Short mmCIF file of C-alpha atoms in Angstrom, two decimals:
data_model
loop_
_atom_site.label_atom_id
_atom_site.label_comp_id
_atom_site.label_asym_id
_atom_site.label_seq_id
_atom_site.Cartn_x
_atom_site.Cartn_y
_atom_site.Cartn_z
CA MET A 501 0.07 0.09 -0.06
CA ASN A 502 1.24 3.56 -0.46
CA PRO A 503 1.95 5.48 2.55
CA ARG A 504 0.46 8.39 1.41
CA SER A 505 -2.74 7.24 0.23
CA SER A 506 -3.01 5.64 3.63
CA ARG A 507 -3.09 8.78 4.88
CA THR A 508 -6.02 10.26 2.86
CA ARG A 509 -9.15 9.64 4.54
CA PRO A 510 -12.55 10.50 3.02
CA PRO A 511 -13.85 13.26 4.73
CA ALA A 512 -16.85 12.90 6.49
CA PRO A 513 -20.77 13.42 5.02
CA GLY A 514 -21.43 17.14 4.75
CA ARG A 515 -17.78 18.21 5.40
CA PRO A 516 -15.82 20.44 3.16
CA GLU A 517 -13.04 18.39 1.29
CA PRO A 518 -9.43 19.76 1.98
CA ASP A 519 -7.21 20.60 -1.00
CA GLN A 520 -5.63 17.27 -1.38
CA ARG A 521 -2.97 18.85 -4.06
CA LEU A 522 -1.82 21.17 -1.57
CA VAL A 523 -1.46 18.66 1.37
CA GLU A 524 0.58 16.35 -0.95
CA ALA A 525 2.60 19.33 -2.09
CA VAL A 526 3.37 20.17 1.49
CA ARG A 527 4.27 16.38 2.11
CA ALA A 528 6.40 15.79 -1.05
CA ALA A 529 8.21 19.01 -0.29
CA LEU A 530 8.90 17.98 3.36
CA ALA A 531 10.01 14.68 2.44
CA ALA A 532 12.95 15.84 -0.46
CA ALA A 533 14.16 18.47 2.21
CA GLY A 534 14.17 16.00 5.24
CA ASP A 535 17.59 14.69 6.99
CA PRO A 536 17.08 11.86 8.88
CA GLU A 537 20.07 12.30 10.83
CA ARG A 538 19.14 16.14 11.78
CA ALA A 539 15.36 14.60 12.44
CA GLU A 540 16.36 12.33 15.40
CA ARG A 541 18.20 15.54 17.01
CA MET A 542 15.28 17.39 16.37
CA ARG A 543 13.20 15.13 18.16
CA ALA A 544 14.98 14.44 21.04
CA TYR A 545 15.19 18.19 21.71
CA MET A 546 11.49 18.51 21.30
CA LYS A 547 11.02 15.71 23.30
CA SER A 548 8.47 14.53 20.48
CA ALA A 549 6.78 11.12 20.18
CA MET A 550 5.90 12.30 16.72
CA PRO A 551 9.02 11.60 14.38
CA PHE A 552 10.56 14.92 12.20
CA ARG A 553 11.47 14.84 8.94
CA GLY A 554 14.61 16.68 9.94
CA VAL A 555 13.91 20.14 8.14
CA PRO A 556 15.21 23.18 9.98
CA ALA A 557 13.04 26.19 10.54
CA PRO A 558 14.58 28.27 7.90
CA ALA A 559 14.35 25.63 5.05
CA LEU A 560 10.87 25.14 6.34
CA LYS A 561 9.69 28.61 5.97
CA ARG A 562 11.34 28.97 2.63
CA LEU A 563 9.54 25.74 1.53
CA CYS A 564 5.82 26.92 2.80
CA ARG A 565 6.55 30.35 0.90
CA GLU A 566 6.98 28.25 -2.43
CA VAL A 567 4.17 25.50 -1.84
CA LEU A 568 1.60 27.43 -0.38
CA PRO A 569 0.99 30.45 -2.72
CA ALA A 570 1.25 27.71 -6.01
CA HIS A 571 -1.85 25.89 -4.53
CA PRO A 572 -3.80 28.73 -3.31
CA VAL A 573 -7.44 27.13 -1.51
CA GLY A 574 -10.39 29.01 -2.55
CA ASP A 575 -13.06 29.02 0.05
CA ARG A 576 -12.83 29.30 3.81
CA ALA A 577 -14.11 25.82 4.39
CA SER A 578 -12.08 24.28 2.45
CA TRP A 579 -9.16 26.32 3.46
CA GLU A 580 -9.73 24.98 7.38
CA ALA A 581 -10.54 21.34 5.68
CA THR A 582 -6.91 21.47 4.29
CA VAL A 583 -5.59 22.86 7.79
CA ARG A 584 -7.27 20.07 9.58
CA THR A 585 -5.93 17.35 7.09
CA LEU A 586 -2.19 18.19 7.15
CA TRP A 587 -2.68 18.63 10.84
CA ASP A 588 -4.60 15.37 12.09
CA ASP A 589 -3.04 13.25 9.16
CA ALA A 590 0.44 14.54 10.28
CA ALA A 591 3.22 11.63 10.28
CA PHE A 592 6.03 14.09 10.59
CA ARG A 593 5.93 17.37 12.88
CA GLU A 594 6.88 19.71 10.31
CA GLU A 595 3.99 18.76 8.74
CA ARG A 596 2.09 20.31 11.89
CA TYR A 597 4.04 23.36 11.56
CA ALA A 598 3.12 23.93 7.69
CA ALA A 599 -0.36 23.34 8.73
CA LEU A 600 0.17 26.38 11.16
CA ALA A 601 1.97 28.38 8.61
CA LEU A 602 -1.37 27.58 6.36
CA THR A 603 -3.18 29.38 9.51
CA GLY A 604 -1.08 32.38 9.03
CA HIS A 605 -0.45 32.99 5.34
CA ARG A 606 -1.04 35.96 4.07
CA GLY A 607 -3.69 34.85 1.53
CA TYR A 608 -6.20 33.89 3.96
CA ARG A 609 -5.77 36.98 6.34
CA ARG A 610 -9.70 37.67 5.81
CA TRP A 611 -10.49 34.67 7.82
CA GLN A 612 -8.34 35.51 10.91
CA ASP A 613 -11.65 36.27 12.64
CA ALA A 614 -13.30 34.73 15.69
CA GLY A 615 -14.90 32.46 13.65
CA THR A 616 -11.23 30.78 13.32
CA LEU A 617 -11.19 29.94 17.20
CA ARG A 618 -12.33 26.57 17.23
CA LEU A 619 -9.58 25.85 14.57
CA TYR A 620 -7.01 27.27 17.00
CA GLU A 621 -8.78 25.51 20.18
CA HIS A 622 -8.77 22.21 18.20
CA LEU A 623 -4.93 22.75 17.22
CA ALA A 624 -4.19 23.68 21.09
CA VAL A 625 -5.68 20.87 22.21
CA THR A 626 -4.48 18.24 20.00
CA GLY A 627 -1.18 19.60 19.48
CA ALA A 628 -0.44 20.04 23.42
CA TRP A 629 3.00 21.48 23.31
CA TRP A 630 4.77 24.40 23.81
CA ASP A 631 5.79 25.08 20.11
CA HIS A 632 2.58 24.72 18.57
CA VAL A 633 0.73 26.43 21.36
CA ASP A 634 2.79 29.75 21.58
CA GLU A 635 2.80 30.08 17.57
CA ILE A 636 -1.07 29.80 18.06
CA ALA A 637 -1.31 31.87 21.41
CA ALA A 638 0.68 35.23 20.08
CA ASN A 639 0.77 35.05 16.46
CA ARG A 640 -2.80 33.93 15.54
CA VAL A 641 -4.92 34.40 18.72
CA GLY A 642 -3.64 37.64 19.74
CA PRO A 643 -4.33 39.28 16.36
CA ILE A 644 -7.75 38.27 16.62
CA LEU A 645 -8.37 39.70 19.92
CA ALA A 646 -6.95 42.86 18.90
CA GLY A 647 -8.98 43.13 15.98
CA ASP A 648 -12.42 41.81 17.82
CA PRO A 649 -11.83 42.11 21.50
CA ALA A 650 -15.82 41.71 22.50
CA ALA A 651 -15.97 38.64 20.51
CA VAL A 652 -12.49 37.02 21.77
CA ALA A 653 -12.42 37.85 25.29
CA PRO A 654 -15.14 35.50 26.84
CA VAL A 655 -13.81 32.69 24.68
CA LEU A 656 -10.09 33.53 26.25
CA LEU A 657 -11.91 33.77 29.79
CA GLY A 658 -13.57 30.24 29.43
CA TRP A 659 -10.35 28.69 28.35
CA ALA A 660 -8.44 30.17 31.18
CA ALA A 661 -10.72 28.67 33.52
CA GLY A 662 -10.93 25.16 31.95
CA GLU A 663 -9.39 22.41 32.59
CA ASP A 664 -6.92 21.89 29.33
CA VAL A 665 -3.68 23.28 30.47
CA TRP A 666 -2.97 24.62 26.71
CA LEU A 667 -5.69 26.45 26.40
CA ARG A 668 -5.06 28.08 29.93
CA ARG A 669 -1.75 28.99 28.21
CA VAL A 670 -2.98 30.41 25.35
CA ALA A 671 -5.27 32.56 27.07
CA ILE A 672 -2.28 33.67 29.26
CA LEU A 673 -0.49 34.48 26.35
CA ALA A 674 -2.83 35.79 23.95
CA GLN A 675 -1.72 39.60 24.88
CA LEU A 676 1.81 38.72 24.77
CA LYS A 677 2.88 41.25 21.37
CA ALA A 678 0.18 43.87 22.49
CA LYS A 679 2.48 46.39 24.20
CA VAL A 680 0.32 49.47 24.95
CA SER A 681 -3.01 47.75 23.55
CA THR A 682 -2.90 45.63 26.18
CA ASP A 683 -6.00 45.02 27.82
CA THR A 684 -4.84 44.48 31.77
CA ASP A 685 -8.08 43.80 33.18
CA LEU A 686 -8.12 40.82 30.30
CA LEU A 687 -4.76 39.94 31.15
CA ARG A 688 -5.50 39.81 35.18
CA ALA A 689 -8.74 37.66 34.71
CA CYS A 690 -6.72 35.24 32.44
CA LEU A 691 -3.97 34.88 35.12
CA GLU A 692 -6.26 34.61 37.84
CA PRO A 693 -7.31 30.77 37.71
CA SER A 694 -3.69 29.62 37.11
CA LEU A 695 -2.10 31.32 39.81
CA GLY A 696 -1.05 28.63 42.17
CA ARG A 697 -1.19 25.59 39.83
CA PRO A 698 1.31 23.27 39.83
CA GLU A 699 2.22 22.79 35.95
CA PHE A 700 5.46 24.30 34.81
CA PHE A 701 4.06 25.32 31.57
CA LEU A 702 1.33 27.58 33.22
CA ARG A 703 3.98 29.09 35.72
CA LYS A 704 6.50 29.78 32.95
CA ALA A 705 3.39 31.55 30.66
CA ILE A 706 2.46 33.74 34.04
CA GLY A 707 6.11 34.80 33.99
CA TRP A 708 6.86 35.76 30.23
CA ALA A 709 3.43 37.31 30.10
CA LEU A 710 3.96 39.51 32.94
CA ARG A 711 7.76 40.17 31.76
CA GLU A 712 6.85 41.22 28.34
CA TYR A 713 4.24 43.45 29.57
CA ALA A 714 6.74 44.81 31.93
CA ARG A 715 8.62 46.10 29.20
CA THR A 716 5.66 48.57 28.18
CA ASP A 717 4.41 49.31 31.86
CA PRO A 718 7.11 48.04 34.60
CA THR A 719 5.03 49.85 37.14
CA TRP A 720 1.90 48.01 36.45
CA VAL A 721 3.86 44.43 36.58
CA LEU A 722 5.67 45.29 39.96
CA SER A 723 2.64 46.61 41.48
CA TYR A 724 1.06 43.42 40.48
CA VAL A 725 3.69 40.64 41.43
CA ALA A 726 3.78 42.70 44.88
CA GLU A 727 0.00 42.18 45.12
CA GLN A 728 0.20 38.64 44.52
CA GLU A 729 3.13 37.77 46.51
CA ASP A 730 1.76 34.50 48.26
CA ARG A 731 0.03 33.35 44.87
CA LEU A 732 2.82 33.69 42.11
CA ALA A 733 5.01 31.04 42.11
CA PRO A 734 8.79 31.44 42.35
CA LEU A 735 9.16 30.68 38.70
CA SER A 736 6.62 33.33 37.66
CA ARG A 737 8.06 35.85 40.08
CA ARG A 738 11.59 35.54 38.52
CA GLU A 739 10.38 35.81 35.12
CA ALA A 740 8.28 38.80 35.97
CA LEU A 741 10.96 40.53 37.16
CA LYS A 742 13.67 39.99 34.92
CA HIS A 743 14.35 42.92 33.48
CA HIS A 744 12.49 44.89 35.76
CA PRO A 745 13.33 44.17 39.49
CA PRO A 746 11.57 45.60 42.58
CA PRO A 747 13.50 48.47 43.87
#
């Protein structure tokens, strides 16, 4: 059996079909660019159960710049179906990186709105690791939040208080690049449910979000850290004050 065909599943009845030409073009390009020796090192570094092809990040970006525009997807439903196929049927981690690149490609910016949050929720929950989740938070959900805070903020608050650690991390990091546009009330509300939680990736995210905002408003961050003195984990506190220690 052709291993490629074994990963091509028919869409469920009533579901839009992915652009299979694009899916196959991405897989073929990654296979041609792969380096098995590098793949093992990449897999060990990322502690990944899924194998790598061995395509470094700069080469992957070049590959996506060439392949994605060569196979444009005509409508939103097919675009999302193509993203999900690349992601859900991935046999190598770079295929998921390519799926994320497809979500952020400039040709599909018009579909970056609150309606895409369900897709990003799926990618975050099933990706369940920092290399996927941080890209989704800062570079996908964050811009959507900036464009439509009334629609997105309630979703983030639900994720922040939910059971999934990775959706909590998305909510915490969604304003990572907001700078002066940061909604501090929303930031505070997204941090609150995870204060005192034991998970490393939540403690790290809390500190990172505060550290980045401290570049814009160190006074607010210093005040918040002092206010939450007994609830902030030492890791979160160190990260938050890394560049702005208290007087």
